[in-house]
Coordinates of C-alpha atoms in Angstrom, one line a residue:
X1 CA 0.2 -0.5 0.3
X2 CA 3.0 2.5 0.4
X3 CA 3.9 2.6 -3.5
X4 CA 0.3 3.6 -3.6
X5 CA -0.6 7.1 -4.8
X6 CA -3.9 9.2 -5.1
X7 CA -4.1 11.9 -8.0
X8 CA -7.2 14.3 -9.3
X9 CA -8.4 17.6 -10.0
X10 CA -7.7 20.4 -7.8
X11 CA -11.0 21.5 -8.9
X12 CA -12.2 17.9 -6.4
X13 CA -10.8 20.2 -3.3
X14 CA -14.3 22.3 -3.5
X15 CA -16.6 20.5 -3.2
X16 CA -17.2 19.6 0.1
X17 CA -17.8 16.4 1.3
X18 CA -20.7 16.5 3.9
X19 CA -21.4 13.7 6.2
X20 CA -18.0 11.8 5.1
X21 CA -16.9 9.6 8.1
X22 CA -13.2 9.0 8.8
X23 CA -13.3 5.0 6.9
X24 CA -16.1 6.7 4.2
X25 CA -13.0 9.2 3.6
X26 CA -10.5 6.1 3.2
X27 CA -13.0 4.5 1.2
X28 CA -13.3 6.8 -1.0
X29 CA -9.3 7.9 -1.8
X30 CA -8.5 4.0 -2.3
X31 CA -11.2 3.5 -4.9
X32 CA -9.5 7.1 -6.3
X33 CA -6.5 5.8 -6.2
X34 CA -6.6 2.9 -8.6
X35 CA -9.4 4.7 -11.0
X36 CA -6.8 7.0 -11.5
X37 CA -6.3 6.8 -15.8
X38 CA -8.3 4.0 -16.1
X39 CA -10.4 6.1 -17.7
X40 CA -14.2 4.5 -18.5
X41 CA -13.0 1.5 -17.8
X42 CA -14.9 -0.7 -15.2
X43 CA -12.5 -1.4 -11.8
X44 CA -12.5 -4.2 -10.2
X45 CA -11.7 -4.9 -7.0
X46 CA -12.2 -8.4 -3.6
X47 CA -13.3 -6.4 -0.7
X48 CA -9.9 -8.2 1.0
X49 CA -8.1 -6.0 -1.4
X50 CA -10.3 -2.5 -0.8
X51 CA -9.1 -3.2 3.3
X52 CA -6.6 -3.2 2.4
X53 CA -6.1 -0.2 0.2
X54 CA -8.0 2.0 3.3
X55 CA -5.8 0.6 5.7
X56 CA -9.1 -0.3 7.8
X57 CA -8.9 -2.8 11.0
X58 CA -11.2 -3.1 12.9
X59 CA -13.6 -6.7 12.5
X60 CA -16.1 -6.5 9.3
X61 CA -18.1 -8.8 8.1
X62 CA -18.9 -9.3 4.1
X63 CA -21.9 -7.4 4.5
X64 CA -21.6 -5.1 7.1
X65 CA -18.7 -3.8 4.8
X66 CA -21.2 -3.7 2.2
X67 CA -23.5 -1.5 3.5
X68 CA -19.9 0.5 4.2
X69 CA -19.3 0.2 0.6
X70 CA -22.9 1.7 -0.6
X71 CA -22.9 4.8 2.3
X72 CA -20.1 5.8 0.5
X73 CA -21.7 6.3 -3.1
X74 CA -24.9 6.6 -1.9
X75 CA -23.0 10.1 0.1
X76 CA -21.0 11.2 -3.4
X77 CA -25.2 10.6 -5.0
X78 CA -26.4 13.4 -2.8
X79 CA -23.8 15.9 -2.3
X80 CA -24.1 17.2 -6.1
X81 CA -20.9 17.3 -7.3
X82 CA -20.5 20.7 -9.3
X83 CA -17.8 23.4 -11.1
X84 CA -18.4 25.9 -13.5
X85 CA -16.4 25.6 -16.7
X86 CA -15.2 28.7 -18.4
X87 CA -18.5 29.4 -19.4
X88 CA -19.5 30.0 -15.7
X89 CA -22.1 27.3 -16.6
X90 CA -22.5 25.5 -13.1
X91 CA -22.7 21.6 -13.5
X92 CA -23.7 19.0 -11.6
X93 CA -23.0 15.7 -11.8
X94 CA -22.6 12.5 -10.3
X95 CA -19.1 11.0 -9.3
X96 CA -19.0 7.2 -10.6
X97 CA -21.6 6.1 -13.5
X98 CA -21.5 2.6 -13.0
X99 CA -20.8 1.4 -9.0
X100 CA -22.3 -2.7 -8.1
X101 CA -21.3 -3.5 -4.4
X102 CA -21.6 -7.3 -4.1
X103 CA -21.7 -9.1 -1.1
X104 CA -21.6 -12.7 -2.7
X105 CA -18.9 -12.4 -4.5
X106 CA -17.4 -9.8 -2.4
X107 CA -16.7 -7.2 -4.9
X108 CA -16.6 -3.8 -6.0
X109 CA -17.3 -2.3 -9.3
X110 CA -16.8 1.0 -10.6
X111 CA -16.8 3.4 -13.8
X112 CA -16.3 6.6 -14.1
X113 CA -18.7 9.4 -15.9
X114 CA -17.6 9.3 -19.3
X115 CA -18.5 13.3 -19.0
X116 CA -16.0 13.9 -15.9
X117 CA -13.0 11.3 -16.7
X118 CA -11.7 14.6 -16.5
X119 CA -11.2 14.4 -12.4
X120 CA -9.2 11.2 -12.1
X121 CA -7.5 11.0 -15.6
X122 CA -5.0 12.5 -17.9
X123 CA -3.6 14.8 -15.4
X124 CA -1.2 16.5 -16.2
X125 CA -1.2 20.3 -14.4
X126 CA -3.5 21.7 -11.6
X127 CA -3.2 17.9 -9.7
X128 CA -3.7 17.1 -6.4
X129 CA -1.3 14.0 -4.8
X130 CA -0.6 12.6 -1.9
X131 CA 0.3 9.1 -0.3
X132 CA -2.5 7.1 0.2
X133 CA -1.4 5.4 3.0
X134 CA -0.2 8.5 5.1
X135 CA -4.1 9.5 4.6
X136 CA -5.3 6.6 5.9
X137 CA -3.3 7.3 8.3
X138 CA -4.4 9.8 10.1
X139 CA -7.5 8.8 12.6
X140 CA -10.0 12.7 12.5
X141 CA -11.7 13.2 9.1
X142 CA -11.1 17.3 9.9
X143 CA -7.3 16.4 9.2
X144 CA -8.0 13.7 6.6
X145 CA -10.2 17.3 4.8
X146 CA -7.6 19.8 5.9
X147 CA -5.2 17.8 4.3
X148 CA -5.4 17.4 1.2
X149 CA -5.9 20.3 0.4
X150 CA -2.5 21.2 1.8
X151 CA -1.5 18.5 -0.6
X152 CA -3.3 21.3 -3.6
X153 CA -0.6 24.0 -2.1
X154 CA 2.6 21.0 -1.8
X155 CA 5.0 23.4 -3.1
X156 CA 4.1 26.3 -2.1
X157 CA 4.0 25.2 1.5
X158 CA 1.4 27.6 2.3
X159 CA -2.7 26.9 1.9
X160 CA -4.9 30.9 2.5
X161 CA -8.6 30.3 2.8
X162 CA -11.5 32.8 4.6
X163 CA -13.4 31.2 7.3
X164 CA -16.1 30.9 5.5
X165 CA -15.1 29.0 3.1
X166 CA -13.6 27.0 5.7
X167 CA -16.6 25.6 7.2
X168 CA -17.7 25.0 3.7
X169 CA -14.7 22.7 2.8
X170 CA -15.0 20.8 5.9
X171 CA -17.9 20.2 6.8
X172 CA -18.0 22.5 9.9
X173 CA -21.4 22.9 11.7
X174 CA -22.5 26.5 11.1
X175 CA -23.7 26.4 14.9
X176 CA -19.8 26.3 15.9
X177 CA -18.4 29.4 17.4
X178 CA -14.3 30.5 17.2
X179 CA -13.8 28.5 19.7
X180 CA -15.3 26.0 19.3
X181 CA -13.6 25.2 16.0
X182 CA -10.8 26.0 17.7
X183 CA -11.2 22.6 20.2
X184 CA -13.1 20.6 18.0
X185 CA -11.5 20.5 14.1
X186 CA -8.5 22.9 14.8
X187 CA -6.6 21.2 17.4
X188 CA -7.1 17.5 15.6
X189 CA -5.7 19.3 12.7
X190 CA -2.8 20.9 14.4
X191 CA -2.2 16.9 16.0
X192 CA -2.4 14.6 13.5
X193 CA -0.7 17.2 10.8
X194 CA 1.0 19.6 13.0
X195 CA 4.1 16.4 13.5
X196 CA 3.7 15.0 9.3
X197 CA 4.0 18.3 8.2
X198 CA 5.8 20.6 10.1
X199 CA 2.3 22.8 10.4
X200 CA 1.4 26.0 11.6
X201 CA -1.7 27.8 11.5
X202 CA -2.0 30.6 11.8
X203 CA -5.8 32.6 12.4
X204 CA -6.8 35.7 11.1
X205 CA -8.4 39.0 12.4
X206 CA -11.0 41.4 11.0
X207 CA -9.6 44.7 13.7
X208 CA -11.8 46.5 15.0
X209 CA -11.6 50.2 15.3
X210 CA -11.4 52.0 19.2
X211 CA -13.6 50.8 21.4
X212 CA -15.6 48.6 19.0
X213 CA -14.9 45.5 20.1
X214 CA -12.6 42.4 20.0
X215 CA -11.1 41.4 16.9
X216 CA -13.2 39.0 14.7
X217 CA -11.8 36.3 13.1
X218 CA -11.7 35.8 9.0
X219 CA -9.5 33.0 8.2
X220 CA -6.7 31.0 8.7
X221 CA -3.5 30.9 6.7
X222 CA -1.8 26.8 7.5
X223 CA 2.1 26.5 6.7
X224 CA 3.7 23.8 6.6
X225 CA 6.7 22.7 4.4
X226 CA 6.4 22.8 1.1
X227 CA 7.1 19.6 -1.1
X228 CA 10.4 19.9 -3.6
X229 CA 9.4 20.2 -7.0
X230 CA 10.8 16.8 -9.0
X231 CA 14.5 17.3 -10.0
X232 CA 15.9 19.2 -7.6
X233 CA 14.6 22.9 -8.3
X234 CA 13.3 25.1 -5.7
X235 CA 9.7 25.5 -5.4
X236 CA 8.3 28.6 -5.4
X237 CA 7.2 29.9 -1.8
X238 CA 3.9 32.3 -1.2
X239 CA 4.6 35.0 1.5
X240 CA 2.4 35.2 4.9
X241 CA 0.3 37.7 4.8
X242 CA 2.6 40.5 7.2
X243 CA -0.3 40.1 9.9
X244 CA 0.0 36.6 10.5
X245 CA 4.1 37.1 11.9
X246 CA 2.7 38.9 14.5
X247 CA 1.5 38.4 18.0
X248 CA -1.5 40.4 16.8
X249 CA -2.4 37.7 14.8
X250 CA -1.7 34.8 16.7
X251 CA -3.8 35.5 19.8
X252 CA -5.9 33.0 21.4
X253 CA -9.4 32.2 20.1
X254 CA -10.6 32.1 23.5
X255 CA -10.9 36.3 22.6
X256 CA -13.0 36.7 20.0
X257 CA -14.7 33.0 20.8
X258 CA -18.2 35.5 21.7
X259 CA -17.8 38.1 18.6
X260 CA -20.0 37.9 16.2
X261 CA -18.5 38.4 12.6
X262 CA -19.5 41.7 11.1
X263 CA -21.7 42.0 8.0
X264 CA -19.3 43.7 5.9
X265 CA -22.4 44.3 2.9
X266 CA -23.3 46.9 4.4
X267 CA -21.7 50.1 2.8
X268 CA -19.9 52.4 6.1
X269 CA -21.0 49.4 8.8
X270 CA -18.4 47.5 9.0
X271 CA -15.3 48.8 11.1
X272 CA -11.5 50.1 8.9
X273 CA -9.2 46.6 7.7
X274 CA -5.9 46.6 7.9
X275 CA -4.5 46.4 4.6
X276 CA -2.9 42.3 4.7
X277 CA -6.8 41.1 5.7
X278 CA -8.6 43.9 3.0
X279 CA -5.7 42.1 0.7
X280 CA -7.3 38.4 1.6
X281 CA -10.5 39.3 1.8
X282 CA -10.0 41.0 -1.5
X283 CA -9.1 38.3 -2.7
X284 CA -11.7 36.2 -1.7
X285 CA -14.6 38.1 -2.5
X286 CA -15.5 40.3 0.5
X287 CA -16.7 36.6 2.7
X288 CA -14.9 33.4 0.5
X289 CA -14.6 32.3 -2.5
X290 CA -17.3 32.6 -5.6
X291 CA -17.0 29.3 -6.9
X292 CA -14.5 26.7 -7.8
X293 CA -12.8 29.7 -10.5
X294 CA -12.5 32.0 -7.7
X295 CA -11.0 29.6 -5.7
X296 CA -8.4 28.5 -8.3
X297 CA -7.4 31.8 -9.1
X298 CA -8.0 33.6 -5.5
X299 CA -4.9 31.8 -4.2
X300 CA -1.7 30.5 -7.0
X301 CA -2.1 27.2 -7.8
X302 CA -0.7 24.2 -7.3
X303 CA 1.6 22.7 -10.6

């Protein structure tokens, strides 16, 4: 399993995998590793092979495992995958055209939707790549989902994301306040990816005018060790925003946990912004990315 590589178009990272458990994600990435570059051909897995690829530790009967596999595709079908093309058409689709699970034969047979096989085939640029074994070794679903987004920026070592898009992409409950995001989402990410990638998470705050209350959390910059470009050439490095390297930007989320995010959509109602935060928000169209196109163009893309 150590040689298995997951590789797909960066556009797949703009899709939030809602309600996926850690095991669901392991199974999906195991499948993705094997259907890559197979076009629309059917690809068959035995249950034993799929369990090995997904690094499944606990014992499951054939019927239980079959239900687990089927649940992965049910969640995929419920997502309504979508992206925008060059004409800004919004296209929705199902990732797999065929997905047959057989408890009796102990097999899974899948085929990729022909219109959208580009997500997993003929990838020459703008793709995300990582080792399957490294992914399945992670325990938290939040750590797994963050990990694969970081791998899109593996050559620059910086992922910048607004709070709104971070919530959407990692399926963070809307009810979570910043203090709860810190405890239940960022803590497992930092604990698992910190040692693995030398990850540091920098919080971005919206400064308020003196006397107007505490700053509000508006986004994150994830800083980690970049991978070397094949051939030994030095990788380009994206600089962190100036305010990130100051103590002001690194203060605890406890300081802002009870502060609502101001409504910047009303002209003249929002607080004054420092230049780095203004640039951060401008790059996201105000509060967050405008969609798949904005996601790619808002920050440097990874090759």
